[in-house]
mmCIF file of C-alpha atoms in Angstrom:
data_model
loop_
_atom_site.group_PDB
_atom_site.id
_atom_site.type_symbol
_atom_site.label_atom_id
_atom_site.label_comp_id
_atom_site.label_asym_id
_atom_site.label_seq_id
_atom_site.Cartn_x
_atom_site.Cartn_y
_atom_site.Cartn_z
ATOM 1 C CA SER A 139 -0.059 0.149 -0.095
ATOM 2 C CA TYR A 140 1.014 4.000 -1.013
ATOM 3 C CA VAL A 141 3.040 5.569 2.390
ATOM 4 C CA LEU A 142 3.151 8.757 3.137
ATOM 5 C CA ILE A 143 6.234 10.170 5.167
ATOM 6 C CA GLN A 144 6.047 13.919 7.462
ATOM 7 C CA PRO A 145 8.148 14.970 9.468
ATOM 8 C CA PRO A 146 6.557 14.164 13.465
ATOM 9 C CA SER A 147 7.794 18.320 14.187
ATOM 10 C CA VAL A 148 8.853 21.443 12.545
ATOM 11 C CA SER A 149 9.209 24.473 14.150
ATOM 12 C CA VAL A 150 9.137 27.932 13.088
ATOM 13 C CA ALA A 151 8.910 31.355 14.860
ATOM 14 C CA SER A 152 5.822 33.733 15.226
ATOM 15 C CA GLY A 153 5.615 36.088 12.000
ATOM 16 C CA GLN A 154 8.205 33.319 9.531
ATOM 17 C CA THR A 155 7.080 31.029 7.251
ATOM 18 C CA ALA A 156 7.061 26.883 8.156
ATOM 19 C CA THR A 157 7.249 24.435 5.430
ATOM 20 C CA ILE A 158 6.093 20.912 6.168
ATOM 21 C CA THR A 159 7.019 18.649 3.567
ATOM 22 C CA CYS A 160 5.026 14.651 2.955
ATOM 23 C CA GLY A 161 6.986 12.375 1.147
ATOM 24 C CA GLY A 162 5.728 9.698 -1.910
ATOM 25 C CA ASP A 163 6.825 7.577 -4.132
ATOM 26 C CA ASN A 164 6.052 9.800 -7.653
ATOM 27 C CA ILE A 165 4.047 11.705 -5.006
ATOM 28 C CA GLY A 166 4.466 14.380 -7.679
ATOM 29 C CA THR A 167 1.556 12.612 -10.175
ATOM 30 C CA LYS A 168 -1.225 12.798 -7.402
ATOM 31 C CA SER A 169 -3.156 14.843 -6.113
ATOM 32 C CA VAL A 170 -2.369 15.528 -2.472
ATOM 33 C CA HIS A 171 -4.480 17.374 0.052
ATOM 34 C CA TRP A 172 -3.821 18.905 3.896
ATOM 35 C CA TYR A 173 -5.480 18.442 7.433
ATOM 36 C CA GLN A 174 -4.582 20.681 10.110
ATOM 37 C CA GLN A 175 -5.717 19.520 13.643
ATOM 38 C CA ARG A 176 -5.951 21.767 16.822
ATOM 39 C CA PRO A 177 -5.314 20.005 20.229
ATOM 40 C CA GLY A 178 -9.542 18.498 21.244
ATOM 41 C CA GLN A 179 -10.931 19.235 17.502
ATOM 42 C CA ALA A 180 -11.401 17.565 14.409
ATOM 43 C CA PRO A 181 -9.313 18.374 11.800
ATOM 44 C CA VAL A 182 -9.929 20.257 8.966
ATOM 45 C CA LEU A 183 -9.365 20.744 4.986
ATOM 46 C CA VAL A 184 -6.891 23.675 4.584
ATOM 47 C CA VAL A 185 -5.148 22.646 0.926
ATOM 48 C CA TYR A 186 -6.723 20.532 -1.300
ATOM 49 C CA LYS A 187 -5.905 19.132 -5.674
ATOM 50 C CA ASN A 188 -1.929 20.020 -3.907
ATOM 51 C CA ARG A 189 -3.061 24.208 -4.314
ATOM 52 C CA ASP A 190 -6.295 24.765 -4.184
ATOM 53 C CA ARG A 191 -7.653 26.459 -0.709
ATOM 54 C CA PRO A 192 -11.841 25.879 1.025
ATOM 55 C CA SER A 193 -13.400 29.137 1.634
ATOM 56 C CA GLY A 194 -12.354 30.451 4.523
ATOM 57 C CA ILE A 195 -8.597 29.276 4.740
ATOM 58 C CA PRO A 196 -6.473 32.320 4.627
ATOM 59 C CA GLU A 197 -4.008 32.890 1.818
ATOM 60 C CA ARG A 198 -1.319 32.331 4.261
ATOM 61 C CA PHE A 199 -1.891 28.651 3.680
ATOM 62 C CA SER A 200 -0.294 27.369 -0.035
ATOM 63 C CA GLY A 201 1.039 23.868 -1.257
ATOM 64 C CA SER A 202 2.993 22.485 -3.738
ATOM 65 C CA ASN A 203 3.744 19.025 -5.558
ATOM 66 C CA SER A 204 6.730 17.774 -7.358
ATOM 67 C CA GLY A 205 8.583 15.214 -8.308
ATOM 68 C CA SER A 206 8.545 13.228 -4.432
ATOM 69 C CA THR A 207 7.261 16.177 -2.741
ATOM 70 C CA ALA A 208 4.326 17.504 -2.085
ATOM 71 C CA THR A 209 4.643 20.853 0.374
ATOM 72 C CA LEU A 210 2.609 22.662 2.982
ATOM 73 C CA THR A 211 3.598 26.606 3.490
ATOM 74 C CA ILE A 212 2.625 28.641 5.680
ATOM 75 C CA SER A 213 3.728 32.351 5.915
ATOM 76 C CA ARG A 214 3.259 34.849 8.000
ATOM 77 C CA VAL A 215 2.875 32.169 10.823
ATOM 78 C CA GLU A 216 0.355 33.203 14.100
ATOM 79 C CA ASP A 217 0.255 31.463 17.120
ATOM 80 C CA GLY A 218 -2.975 29.592 16.533
ATOM 81 C CA ASP A 219 -1.232 28.239 13.763
ATOM 82 C CA GLU A 220 0.239 25.633 16.412
ATOM 83 C CA ALA A 221 -1.414 21.993 15.124
ATOM 84 C CA ASP A 222 -0.765 18.859 13.842
ATOM 85 C CA TYR A 223 -0.795 19.067 9.687
ATOM 86 C CA TYR A 224 -1.712 16.044 7.894
ATOM 87 C CA CYS A 225 -1.262 14.982 4.484
ATOM 88 C CA GLN A 226 -3.643 12.896 2.481
ATOM 89 C CA LEU A 227 -4.192 11.166 -1.300
ATOM 90 C CA TRP A 228 -6.457 8.936 -2.706
ATOM 91 C CA ASP A 229 -4.397 5.486 -3.624
ATOM 92 C CA ARG A 230 -6.348 4.524 -6.961
ATOM 93 C CA ASN A 231 -3.819 1.280 -7.412
ATOM 94 C CA THR A 232 -6.116 0.133 -4.337
ATOM 95 C CA ASP A 233 -9.520 2.734 -3.946
ATOM 96 C CA HIS A 234 -8.180 3.759 -0.184
ATOM 97 C CA ARG A 235 -7.059 7.245 0.853
ATOM 98 C CA VAL A 236 -3.945 7.073 2.555
ATOM 99 C CA PHE A 237 -2.976 9.366 5.329
ATOM 100 C CA GLY A 238 0.725 10.667 6.268
ATOM 101 C CA GLY A 239 1.882 9.713 10.091
ATOM 102 C CA GLY A 240 1.252 14.103 11.061
ATOM 103 C CA THR A 241 3.740 16.972 11.796
ATOM 104 C CA LYS A 242 3.102 18.332 14.860
ATOM 105 C CA LEU A 243 4.160 22.577 14.208
ATOM 106 C CA THR A 244 5.063 24.582 17.092
ATOM 107 C CA VAL A 245 5.104 28.052 16.926
ATOM 108 C CA LEU A 246 8.379 29.748 19.001
ATOM 109 C CA GLU B 125 -25.078 24.541 6.621
ATOM 110 C CA VAL B 126 -23.567 21.289 6.262
ATOM 111 C CA GLN B 127 -23.146 19.296 9.490
ATOM 112 C CA LEU B 128 -22.358 15.732 10.643
ATOM 113 C CA VAL B 129 -23.245 14.178 13.928
ATOM 114 C CA GLU B 130 -21.500 10.712 15.206
ATOM 115 C CA SER B 131 -23.448 8.549 17.574
ATOM 116 C CA GLY B 132 -22.707 5.359 19.485
ATOM 117 C CA GLY B 133 -19.431 5.436 20.994
ATOM 118 C CA GLY B 134 -18.986 4.596 24.185
ATOM 119 C CA VAL B 135 -17.187 1.550 25.915
ATOM 120 C CA VAL B 136 -17.544 -2.150 24.964
ATOM 121 C CA GLN B 137 -15.710 -5.285 26.273
ATOM 122 C CA PRO B 138 -13.231 -7.108 23.499
ATOM 123 C CA GLY B 139 -14.853 -8.844 21.325
ATOM 124 C CA ARG B 140 -18.205 -7.334 21.418
ATOM 125 C CA SER B 141 -19.819 -4.808 18.711
ATOM 126 C CA LEU B 142 -21.067 -1.563 18.507
ATOM 127 C CA ARG B 143 -22.315 0.621 15.353
ATOM 128 C CA LEU B 144 -22.009 3.905 14.982
ATOM 129 C CA SER B 145 -24.187 6.315 13.281
ATOM 130 C CA CYS B 146 -23.539 9.800 11.301
ATOM 131 C CA THR B 147 -26.558 11.648 10.845
ATOM 132 C CA THR B 148 -26.087 14.499 7.703
ATOM 133 C CA SER B 149 -28.149 17.545 6.339
ATOM 134 C CA GLY B 150 -27.171 20.876 4.553
ATOM 135 C CA PHE B 151 -26.061 18.760 1.137
ATOM 136 C CA ASN B 152 -27.657 16.680 -1.363
ATOM 137 C CA PHE B 153 -25.774 13.194 0.359
ATOM 138 C CA GLY B 154 -26.918 10.740 -1.996
ATOM 139 C CA ASP B 155 -24.954 12.433 -4.466
ATOM 140 C CA ASN B 156 -21.880 11.939 -2.040
ATOM 141 C CA ALA B 157 -19.591 9.300 -1.325
ATOM 142 C CA MET B 158 -18.817 8.785 2.797
ATOM 143 C CA SER B 159 -15.528 8.214 4.282
ATOM 144 C CA TRP B 160 -14.979 6.585 7.958
ATOM 145 C CA VAL B 161 -11.406 8.079 10.084
ATOM 146 C CA ARG B 162 -9.926 7.070 13.164
ATOM 147 C CA GLN B 163 -7.679 8.854 14.890
ATOM 148 C CA ALA B 164 -6.613 6.246 18.624
ATOM 149 C CA PRO B 165 -5.265 8.493 21.747
ATOM 150 C CA GLY B 166 -1.974 10.862 21.123
ATOM 151 C CA LYS B 167 -1.675 8.502 17.354
ATOM 152 C CA GLY B 168 -2.297 10.278 14.107
ATOM 153 C CA LEU B 169 -5.700 9.659 11.686
ATOM 154 C CA GLU B 170 -6.508 6.520 10.164
ATOM 155 C CA TRP B 171 -8.673 6.222 7.284
ATOM 156 C CA VAL B 172 -11.137 2.990 8.080
ATOM 157 C CA GLY B 173 -13.371 3.138 4.864
ATOM 158 C CA PHE B 174 -15.678 4.464 3.179
ATOM 159 C CA ILE B 175 -19.033 3.977 0.777
ATOM 160 C CA LYS B 176 -19.160 5.502 -2.490
ATOM 161 C CA SER B 177 -22.369 7.125 -3.867
ATOM 162 C CA LYS B 178 -24.994 4.796 -5.305
ATOM 163 C CA LEU B 179 -24.637 6.331 -8.694
ATOM 164 C CA TYR B 180 -21.177 4.637 -8.196
ATOM 165 C CA GLY B 181 -22.703 1.461 -7.017
ATOM 166 C CA GLY B 182 -22.858 2.005 -3.580
ATOM 167 C CA THR B 183 -19.965 -0.040 -2.808
ATOM 168 C CA PRO B 184 -17.668 0.177 0.287
ATOM 169 C CA GLU B 185 -13.731 -0.018 0.693
ATOM 170 C CA TYR B 186 -12.301 -0.687 3.611
ATOM 171 C CA ALA B 187 -8.805 -0.576 5.440
ATOM 172 C CA ALA B 188 -6.728 -3.986 5.454
ATOM 173 C CA SER B 189 -6.911 -3.610 9.483
ATOM 174 C CA VAL B 190 -11.231 -3.577 9.464
ATOM 175 C CA LYS B 191 -11.080 -5.844 6.797
ATOM 176 C CA GLY B 192 -13.584 -8.581 7.819
ATOM 177 C CA ARG B 193 -14.674 -6.802 10.805
ATOM 178 C CA PHE B 194 -16.384 -3.817 9.732
ATOM 179 C CA THR B 195 -19.026 -2.837 7.565
ATOM 180 C CA ILE B 196 -20.225 0.293 6.112
ATOM 181 C CA SER B 197 -23.593 1.272 4.875
ATOM 182 C CA ARG B 198 -25.785 3.721 3.840
ATOM 183 C CA ASP B 199 -29.404 5.053 4.241
ATOM 184 C CA ASP B 200 -30.291 7.745 1.266
ATOM 185 C CA SER B 201 -33.869 8.056 2.590
ATOM 186 C CA LYS B 202 -32.667 9.248 5.979
ATOM 187 C CA SER B 203 -29.010 10.535 4.937
ATOM 188 C CA ILE B 204 -27.023 8.656 7.322
ATOM 189 C CA VAL B 205 -23.891 6.364 6.654
ATOM 190 C CA TYR B 206 -23.630 3.912 9.458
ATOM 191 C CA LEU B 207 -20.190 1.617 11.023
ATOM 192 C CA GLN B 208 -20.908 -1.386 12.469
ATOM 193 C CA MET B 209 -17.739 -3.070 14.270
ATOM 194 C CA ASN B 210 -17.727 -6.048 15.314
ATOM 195 C CA SER B 211 -14.718 -8.321 16.583
ATOM 196 C CA LEU B 212 -13.419 -5.691 18.516
ATOM 197 C CA GLU B 213 -9.881 -5.498 19.529
ATOM 198 C CA ALA B 214 -7.885 -3.094 22.378
ATOM 199 C CA GLU B 215 -6.204 -1.576 18.716
ATOM 200 C CA ASP B 216 -9.891 -0.073 17.830
ATOM 201 C CA THR B 217 -10.049 2.307 20.331
ATOM 202 C CA ALA B 218 -9.881 5.925 19.075
ATOM 203 C CA VAL B 219 -12.138 8.926 18.353
ATOM 204 C CA TYR B 220 -14.320 7.932 15.293
ATOM 205 C CA TYR B 221 -14.982 10.663 12.062
ATOM 206 C CA CYS B 222 -17.495 10.418 9.783
ATOM 207 C CA THR B 223 -16.443 12.760 6.721
ATOM 208 C CA ARG B 224 -17.648 13.344 3.094
ATOM 209 C CA ASP B 225 -15.462 12.106 0.523
ATOM 210 C CA ASP B 226 -14.851 13.733 -2.206
ATOM 211 C CA TRP B 227 -11.361 11.478 -2.820
ATOM 212 C CA PHE B 228 -10.270 14.210 0.272
ATOM 213 C CA PHE B 229 -12.134 15.558 3.131
ATOM 214 C CA ASP B 230 -14.162 18.738 2.847
ATOM 215 C CA TYR B 231 -16.099 17.924 6.142
ATOM 216 C CA TRP B 232 -16.024 16.789 9.291
ATOM 217 C CA GLY B 233 -18.403 15.210 11.977
ATOM 218 C CA GLN B 234 -16.807 16.031 15.366
ATOM 219 C CA GLY B 235 -16.037 12.584 16.639
ATOM 220 C CA THR B 236 -17.368 9.749 18.597
ATOM 221 C CA LEU B 237 -14.898 7.895 21.382
ATOM 222 C CA VAL B 238 -15.308 4.686 20.861
ATOM 223 C CA THR B 239 -13.407 2.715 23.517
ATOM 224 C CA VAL B 240 -12.563 -1.526 23.899
ATOM 225 C CA SER B 241 -11.972 -2.820 26.924
ATOM 226 C CA SER B 242 -12.635 -5.826 30.034
#
């Protein structure tokens, strides 16, 4: 089955740019989605289809996908961005949905 | 406003069964696939399975960890999706979320906690 690899943790100073990666075999050919999960809350979709943002998600959240890595970029990081972030895609070979292991973003 | 509300969670002994329900509103339920996603305490998100819309056959698909024990079904007349969980194991202890599935998950319920313990 398809495997997505995320770093367990990323730290960034407030106001700086956070970059969260999601690695997978030839992931650049797939459509990747990103979720934010604050403690005690349900996940929230922040980027879908590699780079699209749902209504209500700030422009500070952006996504890209190429080669073997998809990336979620959060510009001008705020304290409220501190959360766990998960990448996810559809594995067309199995018709299964797959999550990465998640990345804890800490705002310093 | 789109709403998904899970119910049916609780404490259950190993080997027993439990059925979760997800009552939805605010969108055309019958046109959408629906997924269940779970999260064990302190762990990441795990996709459990999904059920296609009737337009695409209404068939389910499951993660390997639950295949043969869990069954997903839907009642389009009531806009409800179900998760029947049999032969529960301690490793099934988690918060279970239902989600609208468009190959990604744009709407989530608040989750319901299932604890498998003797």
